Short mmCIF file of C-alpha atoms in Angstrom, two decimals:
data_model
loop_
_atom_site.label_atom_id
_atom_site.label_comp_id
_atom_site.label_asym_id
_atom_site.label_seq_id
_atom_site.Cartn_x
_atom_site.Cartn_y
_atom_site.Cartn_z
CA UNK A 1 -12.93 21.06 -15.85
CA UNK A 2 -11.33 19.48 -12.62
CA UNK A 3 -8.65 19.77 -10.48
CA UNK A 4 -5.44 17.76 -10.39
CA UNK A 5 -1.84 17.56 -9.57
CA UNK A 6 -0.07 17.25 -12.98
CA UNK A 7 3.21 16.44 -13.49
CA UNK A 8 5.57 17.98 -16.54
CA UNK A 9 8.92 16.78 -17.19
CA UNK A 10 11.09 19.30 -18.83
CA UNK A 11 13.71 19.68 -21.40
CA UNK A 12 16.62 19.05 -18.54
CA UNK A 13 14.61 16.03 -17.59
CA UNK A 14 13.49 17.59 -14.76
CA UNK A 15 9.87 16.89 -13.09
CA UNK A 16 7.38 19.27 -11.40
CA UNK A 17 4.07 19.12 -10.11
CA UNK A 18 1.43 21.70 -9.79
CA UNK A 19 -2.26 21.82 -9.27
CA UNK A 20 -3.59 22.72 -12.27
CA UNK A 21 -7.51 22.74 -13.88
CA UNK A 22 -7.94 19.73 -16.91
CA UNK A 23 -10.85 19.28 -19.57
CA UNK A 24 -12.92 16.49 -19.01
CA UNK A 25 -11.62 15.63 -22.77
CA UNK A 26 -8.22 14.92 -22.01
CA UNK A 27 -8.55 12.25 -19.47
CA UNK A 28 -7.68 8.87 -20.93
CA UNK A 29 -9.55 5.95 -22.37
CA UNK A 30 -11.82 3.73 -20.07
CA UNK A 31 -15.09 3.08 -20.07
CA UNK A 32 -16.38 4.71 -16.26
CA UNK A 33 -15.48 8.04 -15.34
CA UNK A 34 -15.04 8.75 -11.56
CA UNK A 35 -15.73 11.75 -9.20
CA UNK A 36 -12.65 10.97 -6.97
CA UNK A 37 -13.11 11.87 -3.05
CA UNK A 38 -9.83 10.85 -1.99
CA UNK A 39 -6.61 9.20 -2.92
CA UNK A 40 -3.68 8.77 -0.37
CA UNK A 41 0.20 8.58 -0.93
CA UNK A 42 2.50 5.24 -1.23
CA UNK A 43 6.00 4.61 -1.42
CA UNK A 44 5.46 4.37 -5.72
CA UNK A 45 3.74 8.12 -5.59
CA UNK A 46 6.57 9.45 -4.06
CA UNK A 47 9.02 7.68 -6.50
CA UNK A 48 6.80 9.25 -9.52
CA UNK A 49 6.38 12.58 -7.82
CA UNK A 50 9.96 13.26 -6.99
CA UNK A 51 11.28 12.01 -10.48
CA UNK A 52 13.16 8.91 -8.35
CA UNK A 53 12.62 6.15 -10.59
CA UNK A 54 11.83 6.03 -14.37
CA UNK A 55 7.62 4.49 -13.99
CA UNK A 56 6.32 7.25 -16.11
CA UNK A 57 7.10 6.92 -19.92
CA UNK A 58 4.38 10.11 -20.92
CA UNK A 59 4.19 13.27 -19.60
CA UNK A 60 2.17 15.52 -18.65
CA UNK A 61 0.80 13.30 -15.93
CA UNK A 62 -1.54 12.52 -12.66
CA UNK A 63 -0.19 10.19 -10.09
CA UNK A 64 -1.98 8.74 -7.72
CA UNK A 65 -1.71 5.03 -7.36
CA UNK A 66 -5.34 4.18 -5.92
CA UNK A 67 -8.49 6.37 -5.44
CA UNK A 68 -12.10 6.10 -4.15
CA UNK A 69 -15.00 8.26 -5.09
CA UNK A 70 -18.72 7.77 -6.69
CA UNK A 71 -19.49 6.87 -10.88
CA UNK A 72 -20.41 9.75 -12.75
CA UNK A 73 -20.93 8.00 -16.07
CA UNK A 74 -20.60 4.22 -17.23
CA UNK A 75 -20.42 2.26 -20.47
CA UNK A 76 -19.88 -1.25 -18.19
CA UNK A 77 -23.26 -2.93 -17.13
CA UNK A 78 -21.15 -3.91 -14.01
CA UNK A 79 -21.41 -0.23 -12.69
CA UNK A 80 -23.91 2.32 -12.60
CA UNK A 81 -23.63 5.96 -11.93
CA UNK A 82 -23.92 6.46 -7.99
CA UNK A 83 -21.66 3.38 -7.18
CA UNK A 84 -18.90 4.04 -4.85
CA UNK A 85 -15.84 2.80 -6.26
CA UNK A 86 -11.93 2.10 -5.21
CA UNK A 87 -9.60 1.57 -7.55
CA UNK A 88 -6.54 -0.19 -6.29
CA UNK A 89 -3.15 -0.75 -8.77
CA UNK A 90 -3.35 -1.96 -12.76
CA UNK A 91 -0.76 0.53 -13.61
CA UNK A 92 -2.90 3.72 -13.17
CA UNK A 93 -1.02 6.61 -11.89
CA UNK A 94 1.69 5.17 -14.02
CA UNK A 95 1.08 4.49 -17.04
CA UNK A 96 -2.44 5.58 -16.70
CA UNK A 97 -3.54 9.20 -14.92
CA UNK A 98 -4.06 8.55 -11.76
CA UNK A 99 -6.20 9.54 -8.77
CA UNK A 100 -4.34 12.60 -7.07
CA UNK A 101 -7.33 14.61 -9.16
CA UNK A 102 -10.65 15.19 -9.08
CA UNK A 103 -11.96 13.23 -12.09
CA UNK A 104 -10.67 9.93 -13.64
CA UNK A 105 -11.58 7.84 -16.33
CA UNK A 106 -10.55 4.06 -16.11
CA UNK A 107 -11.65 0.55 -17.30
CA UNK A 108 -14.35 -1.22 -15.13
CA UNK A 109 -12.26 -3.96 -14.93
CA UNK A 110 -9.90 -2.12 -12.93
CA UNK A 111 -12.66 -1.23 -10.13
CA UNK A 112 -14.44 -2.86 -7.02
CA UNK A 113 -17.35 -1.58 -5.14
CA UNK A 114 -16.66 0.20 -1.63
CA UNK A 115 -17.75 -2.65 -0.01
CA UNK A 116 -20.76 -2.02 2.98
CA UNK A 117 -19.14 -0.88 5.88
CA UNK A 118 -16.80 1.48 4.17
CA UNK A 119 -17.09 4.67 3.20
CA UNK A 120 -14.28 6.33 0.28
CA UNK A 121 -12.49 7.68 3.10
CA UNK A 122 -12.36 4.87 5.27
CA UNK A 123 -11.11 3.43 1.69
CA UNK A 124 -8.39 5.49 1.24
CA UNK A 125 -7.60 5.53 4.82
CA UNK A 126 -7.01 1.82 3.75
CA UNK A 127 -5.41 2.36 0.54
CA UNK A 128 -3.23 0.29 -1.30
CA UNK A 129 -1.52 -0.45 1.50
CA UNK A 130 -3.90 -1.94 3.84
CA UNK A 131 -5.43 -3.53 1.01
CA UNK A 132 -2.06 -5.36 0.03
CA UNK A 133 -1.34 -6.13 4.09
CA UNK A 134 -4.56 -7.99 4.04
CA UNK A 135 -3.65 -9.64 1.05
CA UNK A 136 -0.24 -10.99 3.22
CA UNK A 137 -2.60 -11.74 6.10
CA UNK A 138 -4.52 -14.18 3.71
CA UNK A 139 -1.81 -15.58 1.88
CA UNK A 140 -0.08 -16.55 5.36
CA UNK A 141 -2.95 -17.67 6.49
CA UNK A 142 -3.37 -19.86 3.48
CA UNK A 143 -0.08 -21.45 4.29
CA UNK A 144 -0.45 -22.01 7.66
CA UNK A 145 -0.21 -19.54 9.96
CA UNK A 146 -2.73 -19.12 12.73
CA UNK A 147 -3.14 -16.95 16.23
CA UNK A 148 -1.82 -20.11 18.22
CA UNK A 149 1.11 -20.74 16.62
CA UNK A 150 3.31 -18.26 17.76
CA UNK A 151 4.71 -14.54 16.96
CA UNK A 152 4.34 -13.04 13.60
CA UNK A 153 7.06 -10.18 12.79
CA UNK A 154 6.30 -7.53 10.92
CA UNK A 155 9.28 -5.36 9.58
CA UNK A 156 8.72 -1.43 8.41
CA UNK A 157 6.56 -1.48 11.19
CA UNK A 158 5.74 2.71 11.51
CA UNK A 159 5.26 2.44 8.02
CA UNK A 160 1.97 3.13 6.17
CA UNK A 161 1.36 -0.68 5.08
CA UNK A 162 3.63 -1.73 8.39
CA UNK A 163 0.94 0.11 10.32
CA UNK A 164 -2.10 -1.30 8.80
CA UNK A 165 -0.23 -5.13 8.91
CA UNK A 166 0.02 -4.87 12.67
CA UNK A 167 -3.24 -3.20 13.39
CA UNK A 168 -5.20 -6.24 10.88
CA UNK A 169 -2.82 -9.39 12.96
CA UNK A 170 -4.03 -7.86 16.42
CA UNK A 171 -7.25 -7.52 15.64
CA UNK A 172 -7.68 -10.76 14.48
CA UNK A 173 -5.65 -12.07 17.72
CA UNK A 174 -2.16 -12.90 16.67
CA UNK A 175 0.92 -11.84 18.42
CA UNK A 176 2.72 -9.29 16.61
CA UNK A 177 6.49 -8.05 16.98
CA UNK A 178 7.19 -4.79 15.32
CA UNK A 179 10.67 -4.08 13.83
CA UNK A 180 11.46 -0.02 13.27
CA UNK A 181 14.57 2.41 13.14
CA UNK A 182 12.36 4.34 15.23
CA UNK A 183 11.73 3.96 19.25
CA UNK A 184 9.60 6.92 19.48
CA UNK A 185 6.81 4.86 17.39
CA UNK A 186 6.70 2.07 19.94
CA UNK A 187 3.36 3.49 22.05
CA UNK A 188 1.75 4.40 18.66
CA UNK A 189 3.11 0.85 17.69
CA UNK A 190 1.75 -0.23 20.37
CA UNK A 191 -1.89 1.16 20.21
CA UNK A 192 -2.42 -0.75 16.69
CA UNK A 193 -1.25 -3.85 18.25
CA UNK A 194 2.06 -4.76 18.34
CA UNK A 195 3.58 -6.54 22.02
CA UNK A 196 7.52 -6.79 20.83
CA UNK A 197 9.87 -4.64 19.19
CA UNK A 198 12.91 -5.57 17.41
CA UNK A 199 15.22 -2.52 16.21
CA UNK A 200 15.72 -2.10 12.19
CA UNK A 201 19.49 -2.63 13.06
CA UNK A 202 19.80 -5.77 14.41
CA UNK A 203 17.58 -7.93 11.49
CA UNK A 204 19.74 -5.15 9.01
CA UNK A 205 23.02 -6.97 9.07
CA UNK A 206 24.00 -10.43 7.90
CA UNK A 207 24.11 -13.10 10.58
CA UNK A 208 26.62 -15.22 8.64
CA UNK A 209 24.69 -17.84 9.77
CA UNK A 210 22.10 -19.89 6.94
CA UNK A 211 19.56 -20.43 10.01
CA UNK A 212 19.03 -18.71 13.29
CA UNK A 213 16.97 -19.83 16.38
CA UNK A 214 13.65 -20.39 14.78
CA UNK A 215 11.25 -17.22 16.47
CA UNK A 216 8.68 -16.44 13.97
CA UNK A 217 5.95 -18.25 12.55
CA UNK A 218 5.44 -15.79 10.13
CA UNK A 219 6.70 -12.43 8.46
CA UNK A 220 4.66 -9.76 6.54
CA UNK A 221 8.05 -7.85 5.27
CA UNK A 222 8.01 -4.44 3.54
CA UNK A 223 11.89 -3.88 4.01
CA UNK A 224 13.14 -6.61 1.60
CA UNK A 225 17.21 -5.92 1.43
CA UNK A 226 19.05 -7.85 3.82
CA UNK A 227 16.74 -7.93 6.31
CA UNK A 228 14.66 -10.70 4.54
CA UNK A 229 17.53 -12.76 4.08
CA UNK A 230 18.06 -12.45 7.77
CA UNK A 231 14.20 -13.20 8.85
CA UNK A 232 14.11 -16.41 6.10
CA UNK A 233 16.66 -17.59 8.46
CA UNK A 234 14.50 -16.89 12.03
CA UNK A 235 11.55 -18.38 10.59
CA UNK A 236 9.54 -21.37 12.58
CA UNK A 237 9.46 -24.87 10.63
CA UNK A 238 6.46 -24.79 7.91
CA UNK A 239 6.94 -21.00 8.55
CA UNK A 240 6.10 -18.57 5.46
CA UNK A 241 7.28 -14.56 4.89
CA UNK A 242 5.08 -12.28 2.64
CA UNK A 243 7.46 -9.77 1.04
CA UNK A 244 5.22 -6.76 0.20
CA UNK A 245 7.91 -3.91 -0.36
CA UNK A 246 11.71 -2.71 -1.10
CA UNK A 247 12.22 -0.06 1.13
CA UNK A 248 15.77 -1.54 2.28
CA UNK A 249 16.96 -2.45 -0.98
CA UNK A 250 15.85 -5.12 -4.55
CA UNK A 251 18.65 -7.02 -3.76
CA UNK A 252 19.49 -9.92 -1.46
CA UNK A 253 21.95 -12.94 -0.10
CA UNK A 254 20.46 -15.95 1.22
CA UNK A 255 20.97 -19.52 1.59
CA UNK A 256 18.57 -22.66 0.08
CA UNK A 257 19.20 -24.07 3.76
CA UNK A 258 16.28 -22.79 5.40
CA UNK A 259 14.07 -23.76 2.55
CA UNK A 260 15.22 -27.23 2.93
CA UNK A 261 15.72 -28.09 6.34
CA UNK A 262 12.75 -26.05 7.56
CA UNK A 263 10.19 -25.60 4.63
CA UNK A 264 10.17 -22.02 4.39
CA UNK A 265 8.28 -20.47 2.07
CA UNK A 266 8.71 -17.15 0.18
CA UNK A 267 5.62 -15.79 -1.18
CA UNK A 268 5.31 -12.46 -3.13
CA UNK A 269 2.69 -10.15 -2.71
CA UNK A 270 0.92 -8.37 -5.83
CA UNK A 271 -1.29 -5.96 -5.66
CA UNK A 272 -1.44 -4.54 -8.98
CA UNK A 273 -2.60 -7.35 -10.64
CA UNK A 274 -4.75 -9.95 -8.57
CA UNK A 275 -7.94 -10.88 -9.75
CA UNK A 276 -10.95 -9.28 -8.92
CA UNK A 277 -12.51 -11.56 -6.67
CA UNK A 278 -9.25 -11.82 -4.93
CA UNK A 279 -9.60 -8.17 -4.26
CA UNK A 280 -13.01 -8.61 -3.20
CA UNK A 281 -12.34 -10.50 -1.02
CA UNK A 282 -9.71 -8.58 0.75
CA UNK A 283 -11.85 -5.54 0.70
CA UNK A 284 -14.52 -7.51 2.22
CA UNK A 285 -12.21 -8.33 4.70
CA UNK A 286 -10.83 -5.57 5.76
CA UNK A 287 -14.43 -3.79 6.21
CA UNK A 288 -15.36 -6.76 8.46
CA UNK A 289 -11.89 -6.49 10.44
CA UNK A 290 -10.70 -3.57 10.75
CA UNK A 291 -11.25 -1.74 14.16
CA UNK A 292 -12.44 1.80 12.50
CA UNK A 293 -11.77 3.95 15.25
CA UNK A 294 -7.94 2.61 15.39
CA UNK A 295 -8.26 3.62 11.75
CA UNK A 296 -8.78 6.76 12.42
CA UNK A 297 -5.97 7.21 14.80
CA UNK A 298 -3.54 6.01 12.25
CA UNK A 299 -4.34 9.16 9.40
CA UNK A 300 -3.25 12.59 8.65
CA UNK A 301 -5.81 14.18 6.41
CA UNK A 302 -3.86 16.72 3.68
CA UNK A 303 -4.86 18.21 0.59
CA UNK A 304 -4.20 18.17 -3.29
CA UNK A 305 -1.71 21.13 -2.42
CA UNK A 306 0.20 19.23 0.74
CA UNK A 307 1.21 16.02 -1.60
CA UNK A 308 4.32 17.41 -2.91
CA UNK A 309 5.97 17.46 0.57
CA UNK A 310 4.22 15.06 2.01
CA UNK A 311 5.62 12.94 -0.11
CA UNK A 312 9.30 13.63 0.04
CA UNK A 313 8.74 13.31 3.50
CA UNK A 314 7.18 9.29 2.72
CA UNK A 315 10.51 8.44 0.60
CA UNK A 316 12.59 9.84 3.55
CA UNK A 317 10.61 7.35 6.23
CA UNK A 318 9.23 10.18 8.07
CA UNK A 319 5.86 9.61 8.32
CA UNK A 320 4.00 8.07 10.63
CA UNK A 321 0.98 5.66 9.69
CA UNK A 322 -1.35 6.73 6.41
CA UNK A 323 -2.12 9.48 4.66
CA UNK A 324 -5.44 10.35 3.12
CA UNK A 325 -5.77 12.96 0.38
CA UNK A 326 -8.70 15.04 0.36
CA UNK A 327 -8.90 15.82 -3.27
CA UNK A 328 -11.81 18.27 -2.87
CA UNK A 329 -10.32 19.97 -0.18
#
């Protein structure tokens, strides 16, 4: 038996979750089964949680997007009971039961080693969303951008992956401007990093303009919405945004223009998918880079129990940096 937080949809198509004790036997197919130590909440577990978007086709179910913890038991030569494990994406905690639980059963495949450095906290202090900021930080840096070549923006700054984008560009010394809808984050924006602040407001609303006065080298975006159209337009010759989320909206307006006259490039951000020695390398990275101790400064530690409100409160923009969720606790 373990503990999880199951979700059960109901004949009114309602959800709820509660913490409830599973057999070992019902976990689904995959060929190494985990002792989870902690998962942590994204934008997606809130979505599934909260019954805000139709990802979950089969109920009951555990969300949890990514997890860490230790093998238990393994059919895969490529891991042996004792490894330490994270688990990042490949659809589990959506179409597969995820890690808000004590136990889970996935394919190898899906799995990297914690890498040395790390341990499944400092992991999940990470989470998803560090890992997929790092993955921005190299994809702009594959295309270009460097610490001399001028301010990088980063938009959803207070956010959980906004956080961990401006902490990751300091430390490796570029000059980061924050945009948020919330002053009162600037000095804890300012601890990770960040030297500038731009209000949510004024990259929010169309400039009517195809191009702007070129600021940024670079943009690590988790907005989306209008506010990347308006950034594609502020963007440095040769410059490149990284769109990473949705939080202002799927949809937007732009123009070809700056593609053309200044070489802009658009480049999407996946972390569900990438290969593994793509993610290897990014969790190699980020146990190389990051400044632990800042880390620490950006995490509230909660429980299996806290996640239901915790979450609403992630959907609603009101948290502050990451959350890491003690599933043992």
């Amino acid at each position: 038996m373990f503990k999880a937080l199951l979700l059960t949809k109901h004949e009114d198509k309602s959800v709820t979750a509660a913490i409830e004790e599973i057999e070992d036997e019902r976990l689904p197919a995959g060929d190494v089964l985990v002792d989870v130590d902690y998962s942590t909440i994204n934008y997606k577990d809130g979505l599934i949680i909260h019954n805000k978007a139709p990802l979950v086709r089969d109920f009951p179910h555990i969300p949890g997007v990514d997890f860490a913890g230790t093998v238990v038991e393994s059919g895969n030569a490529a891991f042996n009971k004792g490894d330490q494990v994270i688990l990042n994406g490949w659809g589990v905690g959506e179409r597969h039961w995820g890690g808000l639980a004590e136990r889970a059963r996935v394919k190898a495949d899906w799995l990297v080693n914690v890498p040395k450095g790390l341990t499944t906290r400092d992991a999940m202090a990470v989470g998803t969303a560090g890992y997929t900021s790092m993955l921005a930080v190299m994809d702009l840096e594959d295309h270009g951008m460097a610490p001399d070549k001028g301010e990088v923006l980063v938009t959803g700054g207070a956010g959980g992956v906004g956080s961990m984008a401006i902490a990751l560009l300091a430390k490796a010394g570029y000059e980061v401007t924050a945009s948020t809808g919330r002053p009162e984050t600037h000095d804890y924006l300012r601890s990770l990093g960040a030297s500038q602040f731009i209000g949510r407001s004024e990259l929010s609303e169309a400039s009517g303009k195809p191009m702007e006065s070129a600021r940024f080298q670079a943009c690590i975006d988790a907005v989306g919405g209008s506010t990347l159209a308006r950034v594609l337009g502020q963007l440095k010759p040769q410059g490149a945004l990284a769109a990473i989320g949705n939080a202002g909206g799927n949809d937007f307006q732009t123009s070809i223009i700056p593609f053309l006259l200044r070489g802009i490039k658009l480049l999407g951000i996946d972390s569900v998918y990438q290969p593994k020695a793509r993610r290897e390398a990014a969790w190699k990275r980020l146990a190389s880079d990051l400044d632990r101790t800042l880390l620490e400064s950006t995490l509230q530690e909660i429980t299996l129990a806290d996640v239901p409100e915790q979450s609403a409160l992630v959907l609603s923009g009101k948290i502050k940096g990451r959350l890491v969720v003690n599933v043992r606790s």
